[in-house]
mmCIF file of C-alpha atoms and ligand atoms in Angstrom:
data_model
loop_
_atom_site.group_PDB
_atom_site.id
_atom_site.type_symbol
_atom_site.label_atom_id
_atom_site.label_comp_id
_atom_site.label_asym_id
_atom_site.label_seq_id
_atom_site.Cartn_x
_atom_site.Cartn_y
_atom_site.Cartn_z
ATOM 1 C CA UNK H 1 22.390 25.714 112.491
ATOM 2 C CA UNK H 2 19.536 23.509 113.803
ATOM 3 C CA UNK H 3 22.627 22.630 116.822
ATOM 4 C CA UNK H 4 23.162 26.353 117.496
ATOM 5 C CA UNK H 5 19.464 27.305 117.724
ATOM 6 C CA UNK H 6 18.989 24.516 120.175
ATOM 7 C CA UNK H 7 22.403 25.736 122.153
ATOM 8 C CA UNK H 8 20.916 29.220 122.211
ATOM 9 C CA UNK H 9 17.224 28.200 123.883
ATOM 10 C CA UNK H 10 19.199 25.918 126.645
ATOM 11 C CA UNK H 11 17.488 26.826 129.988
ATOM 12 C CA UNK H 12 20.721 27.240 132.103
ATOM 13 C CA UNK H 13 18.980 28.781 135.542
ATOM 14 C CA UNK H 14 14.929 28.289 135.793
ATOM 15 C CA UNK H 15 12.814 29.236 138.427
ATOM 16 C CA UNK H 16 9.400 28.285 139.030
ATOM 17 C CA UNK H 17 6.664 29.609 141.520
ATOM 18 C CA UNK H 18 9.085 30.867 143.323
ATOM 19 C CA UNK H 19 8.123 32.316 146.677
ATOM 20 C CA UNK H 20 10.814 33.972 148.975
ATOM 21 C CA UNK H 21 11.148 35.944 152.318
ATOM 22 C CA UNK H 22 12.287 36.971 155.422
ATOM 23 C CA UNK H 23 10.424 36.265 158.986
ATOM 24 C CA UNK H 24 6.670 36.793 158.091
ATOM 25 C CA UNK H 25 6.834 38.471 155.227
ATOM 26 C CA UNK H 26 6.840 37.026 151.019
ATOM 27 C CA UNK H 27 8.920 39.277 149.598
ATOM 28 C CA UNK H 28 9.328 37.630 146.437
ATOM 29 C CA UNK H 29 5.642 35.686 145.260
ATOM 30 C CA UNK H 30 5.323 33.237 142.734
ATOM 31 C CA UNK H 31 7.996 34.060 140.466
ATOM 32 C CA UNK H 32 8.742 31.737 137.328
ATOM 33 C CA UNK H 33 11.259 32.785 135.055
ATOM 34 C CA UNK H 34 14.026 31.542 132.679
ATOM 35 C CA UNK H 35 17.665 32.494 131.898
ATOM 36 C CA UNK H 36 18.987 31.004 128.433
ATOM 37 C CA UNK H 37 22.591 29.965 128.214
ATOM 38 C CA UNK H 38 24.945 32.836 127.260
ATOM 39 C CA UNK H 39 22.361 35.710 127.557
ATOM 40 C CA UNK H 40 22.473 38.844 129.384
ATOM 41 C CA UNK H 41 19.264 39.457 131.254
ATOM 42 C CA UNK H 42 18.757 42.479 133.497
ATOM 43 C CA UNK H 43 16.508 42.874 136.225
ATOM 44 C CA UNK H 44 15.097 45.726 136.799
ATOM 45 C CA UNK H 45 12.097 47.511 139.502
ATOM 46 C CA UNK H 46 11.660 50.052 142.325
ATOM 47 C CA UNK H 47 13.288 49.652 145.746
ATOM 48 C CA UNK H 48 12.238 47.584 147.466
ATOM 49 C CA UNK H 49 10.829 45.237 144.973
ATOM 50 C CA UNK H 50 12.761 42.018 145.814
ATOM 51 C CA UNK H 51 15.403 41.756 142.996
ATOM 52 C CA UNK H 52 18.051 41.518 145.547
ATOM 53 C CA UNK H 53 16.353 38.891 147.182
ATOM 54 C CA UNK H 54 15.767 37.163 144.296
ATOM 55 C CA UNK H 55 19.333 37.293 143.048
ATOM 56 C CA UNK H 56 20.715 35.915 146.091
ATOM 57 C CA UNK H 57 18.017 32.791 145.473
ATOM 58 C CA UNK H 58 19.099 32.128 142.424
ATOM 59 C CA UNK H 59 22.802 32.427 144.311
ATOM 60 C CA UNK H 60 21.587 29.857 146.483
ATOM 61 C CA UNK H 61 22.051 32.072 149.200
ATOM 62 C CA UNK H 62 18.933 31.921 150.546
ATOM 63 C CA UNK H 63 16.418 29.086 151.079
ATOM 64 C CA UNK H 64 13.241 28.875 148.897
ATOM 65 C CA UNK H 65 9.923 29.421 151.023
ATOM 66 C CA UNK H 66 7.831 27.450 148.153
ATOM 67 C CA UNK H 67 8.414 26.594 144.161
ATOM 68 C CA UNK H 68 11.624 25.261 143.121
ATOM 69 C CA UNK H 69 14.915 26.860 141.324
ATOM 70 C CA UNK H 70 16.320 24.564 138.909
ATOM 71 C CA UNK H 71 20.335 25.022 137.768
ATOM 72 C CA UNK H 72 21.019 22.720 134.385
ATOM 73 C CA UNK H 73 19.183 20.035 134.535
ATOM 74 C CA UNK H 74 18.725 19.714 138.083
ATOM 75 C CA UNK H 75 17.022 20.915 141.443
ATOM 76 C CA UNK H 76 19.969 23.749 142.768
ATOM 77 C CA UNK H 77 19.449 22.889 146.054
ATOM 78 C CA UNK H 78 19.768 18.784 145.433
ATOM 79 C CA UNK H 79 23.103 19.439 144.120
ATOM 80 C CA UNK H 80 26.332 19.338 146.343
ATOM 81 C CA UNK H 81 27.085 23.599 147.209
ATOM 82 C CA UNK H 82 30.365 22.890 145.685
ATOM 83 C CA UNK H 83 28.785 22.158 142.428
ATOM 84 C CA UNK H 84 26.536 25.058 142.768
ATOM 85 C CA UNK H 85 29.672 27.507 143.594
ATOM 86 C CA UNK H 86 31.528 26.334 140.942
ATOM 87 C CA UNK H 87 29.210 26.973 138.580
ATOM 88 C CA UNK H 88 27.178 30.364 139.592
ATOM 89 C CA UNK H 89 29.296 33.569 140.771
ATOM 90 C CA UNK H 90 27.272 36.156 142.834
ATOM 91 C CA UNK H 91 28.684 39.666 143.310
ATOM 92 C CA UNK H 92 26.412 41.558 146.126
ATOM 93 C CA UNK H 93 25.526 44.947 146.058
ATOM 94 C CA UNK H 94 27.914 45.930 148.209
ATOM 95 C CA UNK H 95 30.697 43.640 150.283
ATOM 96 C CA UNK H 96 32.902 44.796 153.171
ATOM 97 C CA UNK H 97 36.508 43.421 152.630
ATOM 98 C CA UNK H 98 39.513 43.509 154.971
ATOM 99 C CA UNK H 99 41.097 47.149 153.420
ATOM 100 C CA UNK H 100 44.755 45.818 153.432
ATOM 101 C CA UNK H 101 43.988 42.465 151.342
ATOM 102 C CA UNK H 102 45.323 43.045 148.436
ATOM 103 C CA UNK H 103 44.131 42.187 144.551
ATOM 104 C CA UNK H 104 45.764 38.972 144.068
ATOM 105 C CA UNK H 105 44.801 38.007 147.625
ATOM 106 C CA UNK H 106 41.271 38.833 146.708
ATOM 107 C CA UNK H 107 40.671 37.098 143.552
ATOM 108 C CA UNK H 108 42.590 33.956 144.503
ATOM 109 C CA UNK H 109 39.649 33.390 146.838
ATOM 110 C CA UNK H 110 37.472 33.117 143.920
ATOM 111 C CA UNK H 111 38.865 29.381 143.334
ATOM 112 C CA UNK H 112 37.699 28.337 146.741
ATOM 113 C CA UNK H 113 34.742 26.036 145.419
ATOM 114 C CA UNK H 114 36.945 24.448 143.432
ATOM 115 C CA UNK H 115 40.040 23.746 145.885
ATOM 116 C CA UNK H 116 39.227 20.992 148.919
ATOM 117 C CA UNK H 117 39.908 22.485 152.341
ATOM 118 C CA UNK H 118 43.262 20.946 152.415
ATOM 119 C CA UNK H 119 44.245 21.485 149.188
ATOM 120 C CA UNK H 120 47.057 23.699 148.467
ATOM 121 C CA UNK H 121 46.969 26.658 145.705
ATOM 122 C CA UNK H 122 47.458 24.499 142.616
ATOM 123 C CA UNK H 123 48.749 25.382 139.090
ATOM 124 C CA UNK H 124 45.267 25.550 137.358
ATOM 125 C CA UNK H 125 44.079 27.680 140.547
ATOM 126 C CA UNK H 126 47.074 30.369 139.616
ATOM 127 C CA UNK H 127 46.124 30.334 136.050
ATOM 128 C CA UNK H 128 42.517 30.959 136.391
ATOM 129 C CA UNK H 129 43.360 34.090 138.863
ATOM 130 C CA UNK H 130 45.786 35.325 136.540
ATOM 131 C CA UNK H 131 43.420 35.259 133.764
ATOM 132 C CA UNK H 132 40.982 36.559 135.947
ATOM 133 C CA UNK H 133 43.596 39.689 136.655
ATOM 134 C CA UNK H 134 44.304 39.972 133.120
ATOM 135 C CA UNK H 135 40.671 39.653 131.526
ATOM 136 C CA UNK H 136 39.681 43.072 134.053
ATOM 137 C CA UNK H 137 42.896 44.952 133.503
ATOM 138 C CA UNK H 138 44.253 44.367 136.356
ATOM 139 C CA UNK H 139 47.297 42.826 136.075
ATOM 140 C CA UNK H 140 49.400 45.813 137.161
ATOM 141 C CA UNK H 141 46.842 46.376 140.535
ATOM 142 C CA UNK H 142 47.981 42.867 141.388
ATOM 143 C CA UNK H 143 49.961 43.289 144.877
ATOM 144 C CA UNK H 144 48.122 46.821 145.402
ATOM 145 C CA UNK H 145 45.663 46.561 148.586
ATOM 146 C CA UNK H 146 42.305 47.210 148.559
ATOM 147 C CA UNK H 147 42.243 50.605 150.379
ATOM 148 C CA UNK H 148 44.912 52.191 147.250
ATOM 149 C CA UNK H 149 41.790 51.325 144.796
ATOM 150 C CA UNK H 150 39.413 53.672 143.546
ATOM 151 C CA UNK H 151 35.512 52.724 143.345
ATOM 152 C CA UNK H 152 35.704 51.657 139.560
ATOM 153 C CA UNK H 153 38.984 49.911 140.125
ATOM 154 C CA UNK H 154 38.134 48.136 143.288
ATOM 155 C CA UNK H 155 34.304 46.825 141.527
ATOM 156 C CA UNK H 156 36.692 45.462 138.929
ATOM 157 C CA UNK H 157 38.720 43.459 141.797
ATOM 158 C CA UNK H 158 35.324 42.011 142.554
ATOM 159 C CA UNK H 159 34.133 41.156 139.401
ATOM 160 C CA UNK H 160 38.016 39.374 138.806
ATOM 161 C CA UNK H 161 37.517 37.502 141.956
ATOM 162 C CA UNK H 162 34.569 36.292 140.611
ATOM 163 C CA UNK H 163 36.010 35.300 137.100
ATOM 164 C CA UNK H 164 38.571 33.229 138.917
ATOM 165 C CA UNK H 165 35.397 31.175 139.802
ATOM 166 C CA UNK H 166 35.410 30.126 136.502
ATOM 167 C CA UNK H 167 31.493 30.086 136.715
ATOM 168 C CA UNK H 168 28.921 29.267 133.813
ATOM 169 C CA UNK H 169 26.681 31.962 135.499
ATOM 170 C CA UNK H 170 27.166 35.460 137.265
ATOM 171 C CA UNK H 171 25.240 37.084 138.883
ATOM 172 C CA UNK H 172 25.705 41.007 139.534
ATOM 173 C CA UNK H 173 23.343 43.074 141.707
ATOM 174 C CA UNK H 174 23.746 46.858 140.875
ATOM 175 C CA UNK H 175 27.743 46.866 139.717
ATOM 176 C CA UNK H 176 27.225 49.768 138.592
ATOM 177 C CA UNK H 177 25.739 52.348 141.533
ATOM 178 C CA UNK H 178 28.068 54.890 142.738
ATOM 179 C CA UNK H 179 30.133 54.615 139.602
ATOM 180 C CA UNK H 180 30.744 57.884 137.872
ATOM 181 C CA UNK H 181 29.650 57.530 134.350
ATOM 182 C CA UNK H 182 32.599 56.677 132.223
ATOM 183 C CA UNK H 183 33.640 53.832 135.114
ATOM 184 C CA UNK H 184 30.044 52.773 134.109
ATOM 185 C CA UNK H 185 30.432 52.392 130.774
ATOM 186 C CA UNK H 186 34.009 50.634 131.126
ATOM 187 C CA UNK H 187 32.273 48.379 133.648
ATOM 188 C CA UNK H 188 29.447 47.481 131.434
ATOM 189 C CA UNK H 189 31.654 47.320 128.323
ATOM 190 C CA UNK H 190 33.672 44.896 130.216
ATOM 191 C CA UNK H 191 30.552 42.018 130.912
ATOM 192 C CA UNK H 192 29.542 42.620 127.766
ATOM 193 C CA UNK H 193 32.890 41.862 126.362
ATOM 194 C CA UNK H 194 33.559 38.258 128.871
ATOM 195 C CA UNK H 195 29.886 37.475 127.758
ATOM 196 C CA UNK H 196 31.167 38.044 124.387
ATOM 197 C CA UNK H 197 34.364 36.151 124.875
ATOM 198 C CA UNK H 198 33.831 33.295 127.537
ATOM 199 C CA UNK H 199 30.160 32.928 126.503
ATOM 200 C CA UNK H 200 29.349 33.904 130.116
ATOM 201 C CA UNK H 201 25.240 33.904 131.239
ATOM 202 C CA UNK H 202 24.729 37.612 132.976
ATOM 203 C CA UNK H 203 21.646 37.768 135.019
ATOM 204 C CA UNK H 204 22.339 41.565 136.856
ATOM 205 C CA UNK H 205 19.904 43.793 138.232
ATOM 206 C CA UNK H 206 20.431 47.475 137.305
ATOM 207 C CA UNK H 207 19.035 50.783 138.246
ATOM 208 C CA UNK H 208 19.873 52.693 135.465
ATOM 209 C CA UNK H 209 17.198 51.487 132.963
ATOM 210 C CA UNK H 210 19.253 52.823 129.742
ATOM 211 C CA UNK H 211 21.814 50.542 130.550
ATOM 212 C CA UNK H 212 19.827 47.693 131.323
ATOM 213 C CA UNK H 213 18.042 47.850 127.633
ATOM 214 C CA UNK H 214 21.331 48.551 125.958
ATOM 215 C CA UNK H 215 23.177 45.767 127.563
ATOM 216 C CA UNK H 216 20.571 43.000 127.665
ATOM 217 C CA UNK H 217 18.965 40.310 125.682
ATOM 218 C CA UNK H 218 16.562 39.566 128.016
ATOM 219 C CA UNK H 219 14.638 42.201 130.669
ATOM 220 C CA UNK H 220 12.676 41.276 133.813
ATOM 221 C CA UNK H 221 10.553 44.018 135.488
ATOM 222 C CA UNK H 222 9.914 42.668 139.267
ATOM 223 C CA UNK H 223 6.813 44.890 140.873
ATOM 224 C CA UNK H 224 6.217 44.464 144.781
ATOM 225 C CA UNK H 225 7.709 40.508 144.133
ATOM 226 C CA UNK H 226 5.978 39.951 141.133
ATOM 227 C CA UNK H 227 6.927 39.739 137.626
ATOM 228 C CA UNK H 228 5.548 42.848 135.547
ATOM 229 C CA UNK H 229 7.166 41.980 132.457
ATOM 230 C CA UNK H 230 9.414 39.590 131.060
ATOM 231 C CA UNK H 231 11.142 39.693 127.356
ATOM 232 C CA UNK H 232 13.383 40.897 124.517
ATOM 233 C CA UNK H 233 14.107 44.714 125.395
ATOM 234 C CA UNK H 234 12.674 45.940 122.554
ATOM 235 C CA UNK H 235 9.299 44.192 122.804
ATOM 236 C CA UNK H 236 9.023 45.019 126.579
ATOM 237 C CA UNK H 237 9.954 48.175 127.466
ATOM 238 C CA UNK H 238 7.810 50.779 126.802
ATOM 239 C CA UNK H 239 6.875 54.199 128.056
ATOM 240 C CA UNK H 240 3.628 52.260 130.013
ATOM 241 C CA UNK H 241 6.027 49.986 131.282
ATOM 242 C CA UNK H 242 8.249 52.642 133.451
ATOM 243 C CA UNK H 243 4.926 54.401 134.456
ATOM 244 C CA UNK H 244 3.251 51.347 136.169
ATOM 245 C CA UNK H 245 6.825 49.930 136.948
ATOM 246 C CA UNK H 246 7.582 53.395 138.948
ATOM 247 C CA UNK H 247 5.137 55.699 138.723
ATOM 248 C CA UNK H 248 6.915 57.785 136.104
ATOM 249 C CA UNK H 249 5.638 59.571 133.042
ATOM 250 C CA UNK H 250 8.808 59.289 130.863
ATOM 251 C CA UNK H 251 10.288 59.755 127.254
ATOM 252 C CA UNK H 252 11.184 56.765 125.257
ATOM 253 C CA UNK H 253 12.639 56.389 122.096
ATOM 254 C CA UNK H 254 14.339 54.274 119.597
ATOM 255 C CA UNK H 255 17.989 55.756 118.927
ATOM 256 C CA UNK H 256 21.081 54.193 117.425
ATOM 257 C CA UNK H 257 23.978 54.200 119.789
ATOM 258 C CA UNK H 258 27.425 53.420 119.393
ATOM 259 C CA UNK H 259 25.896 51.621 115.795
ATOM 260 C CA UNK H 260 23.478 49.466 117.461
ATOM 261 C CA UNK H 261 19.553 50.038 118.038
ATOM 262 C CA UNK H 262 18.417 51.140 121.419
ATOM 263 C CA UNK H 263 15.769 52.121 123.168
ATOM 264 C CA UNK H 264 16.367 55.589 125.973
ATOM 265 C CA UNK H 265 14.109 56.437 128.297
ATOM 266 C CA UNK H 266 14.319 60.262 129.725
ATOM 267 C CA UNK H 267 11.805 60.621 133.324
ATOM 268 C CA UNK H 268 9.859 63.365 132.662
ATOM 269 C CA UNK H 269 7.666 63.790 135.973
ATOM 270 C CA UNK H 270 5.849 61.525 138.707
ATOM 271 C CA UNK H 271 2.811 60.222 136.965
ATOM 272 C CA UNK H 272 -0.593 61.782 138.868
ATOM 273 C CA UNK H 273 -1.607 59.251 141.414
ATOM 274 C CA UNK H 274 -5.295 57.594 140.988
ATOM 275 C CA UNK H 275 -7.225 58.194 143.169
ATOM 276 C CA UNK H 276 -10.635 55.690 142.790
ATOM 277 C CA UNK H 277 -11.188 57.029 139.000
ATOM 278 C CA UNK H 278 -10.669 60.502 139.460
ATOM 279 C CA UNK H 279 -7.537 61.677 138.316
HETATM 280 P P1 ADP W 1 15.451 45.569 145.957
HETATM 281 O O1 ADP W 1 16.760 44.917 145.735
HETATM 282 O O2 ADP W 1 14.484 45.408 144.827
HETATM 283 O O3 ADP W 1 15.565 47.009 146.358
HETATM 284 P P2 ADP W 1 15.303 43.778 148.240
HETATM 285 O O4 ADP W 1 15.182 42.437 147.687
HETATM 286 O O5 ADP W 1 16.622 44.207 148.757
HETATM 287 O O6 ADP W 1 14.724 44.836 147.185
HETATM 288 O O7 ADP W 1 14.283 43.971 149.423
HETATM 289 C C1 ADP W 1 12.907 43.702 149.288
HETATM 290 C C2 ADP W 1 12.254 43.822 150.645
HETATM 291 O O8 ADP W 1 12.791 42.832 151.508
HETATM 292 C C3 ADP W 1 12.464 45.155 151.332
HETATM 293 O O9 ADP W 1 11.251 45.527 151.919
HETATM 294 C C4 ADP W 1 13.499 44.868 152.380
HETATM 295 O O10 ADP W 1 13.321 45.669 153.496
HETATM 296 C C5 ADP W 1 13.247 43.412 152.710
HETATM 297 N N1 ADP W 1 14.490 42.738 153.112
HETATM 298 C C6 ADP W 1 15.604 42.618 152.364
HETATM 299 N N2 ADP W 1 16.569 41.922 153.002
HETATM 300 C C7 ADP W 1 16.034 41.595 154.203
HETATM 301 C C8 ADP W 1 16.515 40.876 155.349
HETATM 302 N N3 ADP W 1 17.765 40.349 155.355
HETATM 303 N N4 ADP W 1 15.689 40.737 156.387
HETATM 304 C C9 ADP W 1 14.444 41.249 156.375
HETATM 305 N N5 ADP W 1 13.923 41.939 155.347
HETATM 306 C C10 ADP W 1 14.700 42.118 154.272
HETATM 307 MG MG1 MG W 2 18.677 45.609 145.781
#
């Protein structure tokens, strides 16, 4: 017991005072936080309020004006990139691929941190992309191209090619915008299911704040690059939350969903704007 508690609070991903940006401006200011091993945590915030930016740092995809990420036990950017890649998998919010590639073209580039540049396509490299095709359903899309995918299917190629990775964490920035609702659902029912099964750390940032308490362990509210709030779901997320998080008066209540406890928040109307103290 006393080894599984200990398992559970492992620090996998930690960053601290973590300052980010692009030409003059910080987009991202002094942000500490910490992912456990095998949690889900969701990031959530406005447009605009840097949790793209800071996904992509905690990718390792872009380079750290001030504080310091640390991956394990160890500075992320003091360990070899190929270390890094093998062990975090970053889907973006939205990546451009060559339409006539097709799904088992796709997802076999997943194992590229893991093969040298000479290396052939090795055993272990087609067993990891077939499980990769098999854990998202999409063994039967295998020699399809790209372009013969629809949205839902196609997000699912992505989220395959990053399976085949084989990576400790993922990272997913909005996979579910511009889904319809049941392609959601399947979608979200799907992480859950290879955290469940691979014990898989999920840091994603989502829009749709009902998902992002219903799917989490762990929720981060980012304001104008700053942490707002940081904890268990249930604990953090309030009606006071969305309003300074958004500007948003808004419904929110416990409900049981699917047999679970939940919180769902309903927007109700743009919270009146102070102005000095008058309201
Ligand atoms: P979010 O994902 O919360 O909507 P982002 O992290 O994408 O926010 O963006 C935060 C801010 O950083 C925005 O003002 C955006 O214009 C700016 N920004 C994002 N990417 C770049 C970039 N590559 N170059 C310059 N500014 C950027
Ligand atoms: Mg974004």
């Amino acid at each position: 017991m006393q080894d599984k508690k200990q398992k559970e609070e492992e620090i996998i991903l930690r960053a601290a005072n973590l300052t980010l940006g692009y030409g003059a401006a910080d987009i991202v200011k002094d942000v500490s936080l910490s992912i456990r091993r095998a949690e889900i945590a969701a990031i959530i915030g406005p447009n605009g309020s840097g949790k793209s930016t800071l996904l992509k740092a905690l990718a390792r995809l872009l380079p750290i004006r001030s504080g310091k990420i640390t991956l394990g036990n160890a500075d992320m950017w003091e360990q070899p990139t190929r270390q890094v890649a093998q062990r975090v998998a970053f889907l973006p919010q939205s990546a451009d691929f060559p339409p006539d590639i097709t799904v088992m073209e796709l997802v076999r580039m997943g194992r590229l941190p893991h093969r040298g540049f000479w290396d052939g396509f090795s055993r272990k490299d087609a067993a990891a992309s077939e499980a990769a095709l098999r854990r998202t359903g999409l063994i039967p899309f295998a020699r399809r191209p790209l372009r013969a995918l629809s949205g839902g299917e196609r997000q699912r190629v992505r989220l395959a090619m990053a399976l085949a990775q084989e990576p400790e964490i993922l990272l997913l920035d909005e996979p579910t915008t511009y889904l319809d609702i049941r392609h959601q659902l399947a979608l979200m029912e799907l992480v859950e299911h290879l955290h469940d099964t691979l014990g898989l750390t999920v840091v994603m940032v989502l829009h749709d704040l009902n998902q992002a308490v219903r799917y989490s362990h762990h929720l981060i509210a980012l304001t104008d690059g700053r942490v707002m709030a940081d904890g268990a779901p249930e604990e953090v997320f309030t009606r006071d939350l969305v309003r300074d998080l958004y500007g948003v008066e808004s419904l929110v209540r416990d409900v049981e969903l699917a047999g679970r406890r939940t919180r769902l928040c309903l927007p109700e109307r743009v919270a009146q704007e102070k102005e000095g103290e008058a309201v």
